[in-house]
Amino acid sequence: MRNFPNLRPENQSSKMSKRPAKRKQQKKVVPKATVKRTKPKTAKPNPWLNRPSVASEQDPFYKKVFTGLAIVFLLLTMLLAYNGGINGDDEYQDKYSTDLVNYYSTFGADTSALYIKKGNMHYYGGFFDTVTGFTNKALGLEMYDAAYHDVRHIFNAVIGFLAMLFTALLAKEIAGWRAGILTLAFMFLSPRFLGHSIMNPKDIPFALGYIASIYYMARLFKNMPGFNWKLALGVALGMALAIATRAGGFILVGILGLYAGLDFLTKKGMKGLGDVKTVGLYAANVVGISLVALLVAVLFWPYALQAPFSNPFEALGAFEKLAVKIRVLFDGVNIMSDNTPWDYPLQWIWRTVPMFTLIGFLGSLALLPQLIKKYRPVPVVVALFAAVFPVFYVIYKDAILHDGWRHLTFVYPTMVVMAALFFVTLESILKENKMGKYGLYVALALLVLEPAVYIARNSQFPYTYFNPLSGGISHAFGNYETDYWGVSVRQALEWMEDEGILSQDMPEKITIATSFIHNARAYVGQKYKGKLSFIYQRFNKRYERPWDYGIFPSRYLKGPHLRSGSWPNSRSIHTVTANGVPLVSVEKGGGAVFRAEEAFKKKDYPAAITDFKEEVKEHPDNELAWMKLAMCYVNTGNFQAAKDAADNMLKVTPDNTSGLFYRGIAQLNSGNTAGAEADFRRAIEVEEDFSTAYYYLALIQYNRQDVQGALDNIQKTLQLNPRFKPAYELWAQILEGQGNTQRATQIRSAAAKL
């Protein structure tokens, strides 16, 4: 206390001594403030972008869990790939792989990879097939070595796992490690995506490039306008992989531009457009990354390498048209792929994604405002856009899709990201509601258990999955394609080996007929070389050539036939199933049907009738024997017996166009014109391009004086089959009846030249 009075003067003295310095400092600061006001304004960081950190104290533990799961899922995916079958399109890709190896090995001298008519494979990038082609060449493996396909499948599995990994990393980037763990589990437990990961070398590499580039975009723009060349390279390589797989990868250029634009506007606002330097940096990223991606992609794409700035876009245009049209089973009807309804992809998606994805994705739409407020808005919006836009673009363009939505597989990872965001956000909403939170955990466990069980039970072909909401695969059977790529052919062959039908000790050479010849030959052709032969045989003509065993997947059967319960038929000795639903049938050859076919080819109809009758007595569910029996009776003038045989065929396979046609012919020749017309019209309803049915309708209309109707159906006949001579003759007869003999002569003359 005694010293206290002495302190006050010191403090005052101290303040006094500091004042001049302070004034001096103010004199220096004032000019700076003036300069600052005249300096071009730089947009300040938008406070709206401030979000709570997604990091937590438990992150080191979560990271270990994530890493452990990743290792387990990688090993399991590779194991599944090693045991899986090949897909029906591998016939084209295996050949393309050989052409690519030859092209690069000869430094472009071998040009076979530059134009491939079958499958138009030159329009596809060759990354996957080049890498696996050189790997197989280094290992001394050829196309019909089973190990050749093991190499391809394991590489496919690694790519599929990486797609799962980058999907999880994107979710982690947005919402933290817990979201990443959930996303990784969701991806692995998605049967369709996992199934394609072990055997689809087109759509899975494309999906990896798609999701990896979006992940690196999220990281690159996180710190913009700062620049990280490693992250920019990650974006470029992801885009390059997509483009080097399919020309549709150019969509990522648009997504990159969208991401850059949204990121700039959310950080700088419209006023930031005056900041030329920052605008230039964003633009340079988009342009530079896109150019690098294109240049890297064409290195793995010989056709694009010939003209890097034109040929890739030619390929893109070709894919948008997708000239290849096939018949597909959809909603119980076999329709052409260019005649599917507008909601075809949406129907397939909701029926085949797991319930956790369906519920989570729809839930994310409901919680979108909360997601945008809780997490960085741009990656959330871009992930949603990347999931939704391609689907609606395909619908808008009325693009042709084959067998489900595999061409849109690449949107699935971003759907899962959105689903995971929904569940982790819902968990945080319920954090104070103990019962609600535990209810969420139980619901999630049940949601992942169902597809996990399906994968465990059908590990060789999990891509055949349908979710419980759609009724599962049992309800899909006969209404939608199941094993449309014939992957289960491998399990049929393995059964034949287990039964000793195929072995190194086979006493005689065996012939196997199948509608998926490459799938079969690829696995056992080399193994039993000289002891085994394969013939390609369409399902609806399977007895026209002799064979010892037949392997026939459900792919080429009509929906009504499958739903009738008559397939697999009584000739089947083994069936490969998924959850009890038939995927492929193994039939035993020999018997009366083959003798009957030989007699039929010789037009020995009485002998053929005898043998076909013996066949249907032993196998009354053999629809082809009934059909040929009807044909024999038509050719011998026994039209009532022909109608009876056609009726029996239609019991086995309802709405079969051949059965309808021959019953119509039998009724027409029996004088039942109304019944015949009904059958021909029904055949056209089932198969709109059935040219011969149009001709017989024209004949019926001509006979009842409906000349215009007859002419209309003649034109339809010739549009579908321009070389059908009876239609020209009927047309000429109508013209003669109208007095136009000159035109009739011209028509007959043209027909004679066909």
CSV table of N, CA and C in Angstrom, one decimal, residues 2 28 47 150 191 225 257 279 294 354 366 373 391 406 461 548 577 593 602 746:
chain,number,residue,atom,x,y,z
A,2,ARG,N,2.0,1.2,0.6
A,2,ARG,CA,2.9,2.3,0.7
A,2,ARG,C,3.4,2.7,-0.7
A,28,LYS,N,0.4,7.0,-40.1
A,28,LYS,CA,0.8,6.0,-41.1
A,28,LYS,C,-0.3,5.1,-41.5
A,47,PRO,N,-20.2,-15.8,-45.3
A,47,PRO,CA,-20.4,-16.4,-44.0
A,47,PRO,C,-21.5,-17.5,-44.1
A,150,ASP,N,-10.2,-65.3,-65.4
A,150,ASP,CA,-9.9,-65.0,-64.0
A,150,ASP,C,-9.2,-63.7,-63.8
A,191,PRO,N,-26.4,-55.8,-54.0
A,191,PRO,CA,-26.2,-57.0,-54.9
A,191,PRO,C,-25.9,-56.7,-56.4
A,225,PRO,N,-10.0,-20.4,-54.0
A,225,PRO,CA,-9.2,-20.3,-55.2
A,225,PRO,C,-7.7,-20.7,-55.1
A,257,GLY,N,-17.7,-28.3,-64.9
A,257,GLY,CA,-18.1,-26.9,-65.1
A,257,GLY,C,-19.1,-26.5,-64.1
A,279,VAL,N,-11.7,-15.6,-61.6
A,279,VAL,CA,-12.6,-16.2,-62.6
A,279,VAL,C,-11.7,-17.0,-63.6
A,294,LEU,N,-8.9,-35.7,-71.7
A,294,LEU,CA,-9.1,-36.2,-73.1
A,294,LEU,C,-7.8,-36.8,-73.7
A,354,PRO,N,-31.3,-51.9,-53.3
A,354,PRO,CA,-31.7,-52.4,-52.0
A,354,PRO,C,-32.6,-51.3,-51.3
A,366,ALA,N,-36.3,-35.4,-49.3
A,366,ALA,CA,-37.1,-34.8,-48.3
A,366,ALA,C,-36.3,-33.9,-47.3
A,373,LYS,N,-27.9,-27.2,-45.4
A,373,LYS,CA,-27.5,-26.3,-44.2
A,373,LYS,C,-26.4,-27.0,-43.3
A,391,VAL,N,-30.2,-39.9,-65.6
A,391,VAL,CA,-31.5,-40.7,-65.7
A,391,VAL,C,-32.5,-40.0,-66.5
A,406,ARG,N,-28.3,-51.3,-66.6
A,406,ARG,CA,-26.8,-51.4,-66.4
A,406,ARG,C,-26.1,-50.3,-67.1
A,461,PHE,N,-23.9,-64.9,-58.8
A,461,PHE,CA,-24.7,-64.0,-59.7
A,461,PHE,C,-25.6,-63.1,-58.9
A,548,ASP,N,-25.6,-83.8,-77.3
A,548,ASP,CA,-25.6,-84.7,-76.2
A,548,ASP,C,-26.2,-84.0,-74.9
A,577,THR,N,-30.3,-72.3,-59.9
A,577,THR,CA,-31.4,-71.4,-59.4
A,577,THR,C,-30.8,-70.2,-58.5
A,593,VAL,N,-37.3,-86.8,-80.5
A,593,VAL,CA,-37.4,-85.5,-81.1
A,593,VAL,C,-36.3,-85.3,-82.1
A,602,LYS,N,-36.3,-83.9,-94.2
A,602,LYS,CA,-36.4,-84.7,-95.5
A,602,LYS,C,-37.8,-84.6,-96.0
A,746,GLN,N,-45.2,-55.1,-113.5
A,746,GLN,CA,-44.0,-54.6,-112.9
A,746,GLN,C,-43.7,-55.2,-111.5
